[in-house]
């Protein structure tokens, strides 16, 4: 028996749980007060196992739901737990849910209809949204088997009805393509797309293929396909819509996905809720019913308000009652069901909300005493004393860790006391105690005040895994290894000896073409431009031009390599400092991280440590999206350097980021004798001189600074590590200063969008690179739109965010006119609170403005690019960038990264002048930033930047 099972048996041994089970079976009603923390999951798992019935647990918000979900997965196993999530789409918002959310919802509905869903976790908002009735969903499933009779056009109509988009090539989930007797489609729940091969009207084969190479990786006898969206049509409706249609139809015949909720009542006159999918013999669990009722009524009121505004644009849109349920309607759906109500505190509202009954005939509420646990914030003396007192009092104390490494570290730190504890690995959300059971459960993240959020990615992403960061588009320049530079002209079907095969067509000079079979795609690469950014010269087939060009390139590479050797010879031949292995302090500090590391974050940390243990000086690039945890990797590296007797310098581009890093480093390392200071304009001249003198004397361990750190007077007694944050913000002269430092010290470079030369050096092996590509838990892609600026667009975008409880950045990068822009915004939105921030403000005033915004005393911050770096404000989830066409690609990416740092969907509006024609390079930048809006897009965006700007000379003043 594992530790979680042991703890569960102790929890459910409480008489209240046994009585509750009897109430549910006899009266179909149960009420339990006092249940909290991870004990809640253990009680629900026990009820599911003992009754053999499915459970549907409804919680107030998504964060609480995901906490319960994680604990249930530990108690029951992931295969027995299901999540029906929210769509993250506000009422009457003409946007579609993220494909990952949609995939989870549709898969959950399918499992619910299977009759054996296990335990289902959902939220008030998810329950309130109306969806197609179960019969329509069941009818929309598609089953295919080898040998079935099937018309190709009927299959295409069926796929469109299910929500697939018709495309020329299948690359993303939800797309399909028809070419001759082949029908490709990419459904939810599969790592790779499927290819149905028809011989006449009969299915000859069903194959799984790699979307990158197009090669078959498996063969299937049959396959079941789920709908790809919640607005379900019939093939007949699609055929009719193609002719005149009651809903928007794309040229391909696929219905538009924008504003899908507006069409739901038209195609499903009696829409349902997720409760209609749930087995009536199951148990519905209402967690804190009074809060659920409040949340449901609040959401419905917001829908009414949104409808009042939307109906002014379109009088035909459905009423809120047709799209959403209020608390009363949800209560009605519970009639006749077995319902369990859980409340932390007793009170009449806890039992009467959502149609509950507090009459004397009902079983009295059962009471269980579960107490949440304290945290110790890394104080091991207090922790040991507290643990010893708990053991001495006769308690069984369980100490649960997120992974085996942390368990081993804690066992080592607690020394002899560990033998008196039940130590194990089980990442429960919360510890708790039950005095009547002499039971105490502690978790490592609570001991050290770490966030309990566990890494949990969407089961279904937005498309195929990206093996090639520079995927081809028609018209792109490409290089064939034997024929040179040409232009890609799409995928074409060629018939040879009666066999059709897919080929890439490449056009050359004088309209000559070659065809490259898909299985020889390795012979073709996308062209990455040179320094000029000018388009390349297209080669002429049948000449020696390409061979001569390759010969010239080889000579240029040899010349460049000799210069490159001069720079890297010192680092390669001279011995640097090999730092010692991790000690107890290093392990303690890392364990105290308040968030759960992502796999990529742990991998990047390991890479950095391996480099620092080597005598060869480190030169590593950490490339990761904004908010993906690069700073924590840097803090661990700096601490390791200080532990090894060396100093560390942290170079950042702005004073605000320097101040934030100072606070972050000091907070993370406050338990250790590490001296940290800052050099920036926030320090007076006298203070700067004092800090420089102390750094030279070795009295400061870590110095964080802006460009001031590169001044000639700044010296270190024993510098061992240089960390460069946002390297793309520093110019060539600054990097020449780096070269004076880099011969022997370890260098760690952090960036979301590396400049072309740095990226090129990393890709060619001159720098080591670690990519943090795993998003933090529940992070959603930022919706990015390029729109012409007008007052109506601005007003709606800002109001939309403020009405859902958030705040807004409005970026205007001209100090001279920023106050006028703020005044105009106040006229457009007089009901909101605005403030202004820019780099020329006095330090004290700037600090006051930022604190007011942080503490939500203003709704909109109108600022210059001073917010570009480092700010972490989870409540700000909309940004508007004025004159976005004047910004660089990396700047736009960094600014967009200021939002979307919580688990709510964020929006970035790139405003361009109304009616103005944009320059070609500006249009390319805006197209790129809009195109690369998925999570982890920074690396791909940098590759596009390299394409637009050129790869850059590795060395010399030309770069």
CSV table of N, CA, C and O in Angstrom, one decimal, residues 268 324 409 630 794 829:
chain,number,residue,atom,x,y,z
A,268,UNK,N,-29.5,23.8,-32.8
A,268,UNK,CA,-29.9,23.0,-31.7
A,268,UNK,C,-31.0,23.7,-30.9
A,268,UNK,O,-30.6,24.4,-29.9
A,324,UNK,N,-27.0,30.5,-21.9
A,324,UNK,CA,-26.4,30.3,-20.5
A,324,UNK,C,-27.5,30.0,-19.5
A,324,UNK,O,-28.7,30.3,-19.7
A,409,UNK,N,16.5,15.0,-0.6
A,409,UNK,CA,17.1,16.2,0.0
A,409,UNK,C,16.5,16.5,1.4
A,409,UNK,O,17.2,16.8,2.4
A,630,UNK,N,13.1,31.9,-17.1
A,630,UNK,CA,14.6,32.1,-17.3
A,630,UNK,C,15.3,32.7,-16.1
A,630,UNK,O,16.4,32.3,-15.8
A,794,UNK,N,-10.5,50.9,-29.8
A,794,UNK,CA,-9.8,51.1,-28.5
A,794,UNK,C,-10.8,51.0,-27.3
A,794,UNK,O,-10.5,50.3,-26.3
A,829,UNK,N,-13.2,57.2,-22.5
A,829,UNK,CA,-13.6,56.3,-21.4
A,829,UNK,C,-13.6,57.0,-20.0
A,829,UNK,O,-12.7,56.8,-19.2
